[in-house]
């Protein structure tokens, strides 16, 4: 049987965003921690690991939450996979993204009812939630479908966009600190603190809204402080208000909703102080610009209507004009890019000052569900700020180029896995141009249970990456026919390990050939004696191959070292005349740089067999050759070529270069040295 790498502690996660160690378990000499795993379209999950849990497999994408991937019913128990300690629905109207998490320490001095509690943040639709162990909440399948975990959940705090939680010291006790990520540095972004005060009075929270924040003289503004709150029951209704409109330190009004007329130009920061009558107070300000207008930002690139393919690189270019300051400098421009998914978004480029900014390649879709794939895009935000600090923002949406895809199987009605999501054929979906994803066809029973077990014969499209899998890249136009997974009566399934398509080779390299095979039942393992390896080397510009390793049984085999290339590749300079010594250019096509092809065949006791292969490209090195003056000929690996020339070959390939001099424009040149 195969042994998992000792570096792998647990598997089956989708997006383990944060994990939190349990300090209470540590105090007892134990190890326990929770992992907040952001789900796909059905469940958000808290997964438990610690003592005695090494090697746990939570099963994603075959399993998500307590159910099969993408399901929230018929949630039977699968003994091969661990079930998350806690999970909640990924709400389609809002999305869902579990982010920060922390245990409530026993020595924090917090209420006893929070003992053994765990706090987690929900980024997409907001809030910090508390879960505490409660056996009465547990309800297993099939009595409950989906099953309920053994935790009680309650809302703890309604702050949005929280990405991190952690307890730390505060006034001799411990408080919970939480990190808020808001776009463009809005008020509230940063580190915040929640402390437990017990029966003591808590401070209110001041809040201001206004009828306007910008205008010309005379400017009359109505302010409103009634959105101020107090966390203690009944105290909000008894709040008192003190307003200082002109920043002179004097109270100008005690009304909850006062009106004030500004008669001087400038930037003002009216201040509101609220008091609860029990010694608690809080203050806040709001900016008012009098006789100043906001700047006008304009996005030049990407322009409205721009679309992208996955991997495209966008450059952010813009400008801004201000009525008072004139043309603004690049240092007064701030860019932000958001990746929208369903009804929420993820930061793609954090606020960045400057212009002509090249951002990361355009992302792939998060999933293949039409509801979200067709509603996902990038939004580019440009904020311009004038010399007084007044700013305004403009936005351009950049949408993906979408392509309709159809998938089927022979026979139809089989299960396939696309981009880590399970589907039953035939299935239609929307892809994004340039998106490369994996297609998998697992071993399974024929539809209706008739015909025994079936395994994949081949995919009609895509690059084969294993006996069951292939990589497919969404084209620019809709394919004329479905992508089909053809099945046949199940055969052994070989898998090559440790060698993938991203590997490259150099002259002199040797790879250890390791693999495994599953029997035709899709479960049992075959022995190493069932494996046969063959290695073929397709040389430079070679249609035929040389057998580097003839068919050899076993496993962990060291293949022979890769020999030097047969030739080099260089660019052609046909069409130029070089007098009596003109050369004929017969170099190989620049596309024919060769490759290594590794075959693994698995054969069972009955003689059934199947083969998988892995292609490895050479590590190509380019060398620029020229003469002085340029245009003279040199001999490269036995062939005359005119300079300048680019020579391409395998890394560590040793070849000969020779210069002779010659004639150019009627003048004779002799070689004097490299």
mmCIF file of C-alpha atoms in Angstrom, residues 340-342 365 367-377 399-400 402-404 429-432:
data_model
loop_
_atom_site.group_PDB
_atom_site.id
_atom_site.type_symbol
_atom_site.label_atom_id
_atom_site.label_comp_id
_atom_site.label_asym_id
_atom_site.label_seq_id
_atom_site.Cartn_x
_atom_site.Cartn_y
_atom_site.Cartn_z
ATOM 1 C CA UNK A 340 -16.914 40.115 -7.439
ATOM 2 C CA UNK A 341 -18.413 36.680 -6.832
ATOM 3 C CA UNK A 342 -22.193 36.336 -6.613
ATOM 4 C CA UNK A 365 -13.918 31.702 -11.999
ATOM 5 C CA UNK A 367 -16.735 27.635 -9.556
ATOM 6 C CA UNK A 368 -18.869 26.318 -12.409
ATOM 7 C CA UNK A 369 -22.323 27.190 -11.131
ATOM 8 C CA UNK A 370 -24.039 29.393 -13.718
ATOM 9 C CA UNK A 371 -25.673 31.570 -11.052
ATOM 10 C CA UNK A 372 -22.273 32.726 -9.827
ATOM 11 C CA UNK A 373 -20.056 32.321 -12.897
ATOM 12 C CA UNK A 374 -22.222 34.685 -14.930
ATOM 13 C CA UNK A 375 -22.315 37.221 -12.088
ATOM 14 C CA UNK A 376 -18.590 37.383 -11.397
ATOM 15 C CA UNK A 377 -16.329 40.146 -12.684
ATOM 16 C CA UNK A 399 -16.286 41.298 -17.285
ATOM 17 C CA UNK A 400 -14.923 37.916 -18.386
ATOM 18 C CA UNK A 402 -17.899 33.821 -21.331
ATOM 19 C CA UNK A 403 -18.149 30.667 -23.421
ATOM 20 C CA UNK A 404 -20.971 28.112 -23.315
ATOM 21 C CA UNK A 429 -22.237 25.381 -18.070
ATOM 22 C CA UNK A 430 -20.607 28.729 -18.680
ATOM 23 C CA UNK A 431 -16.809 28.929 -18.782
ATOM 24 C CA UNK A 432 -14.378 31.824 -19.041
#
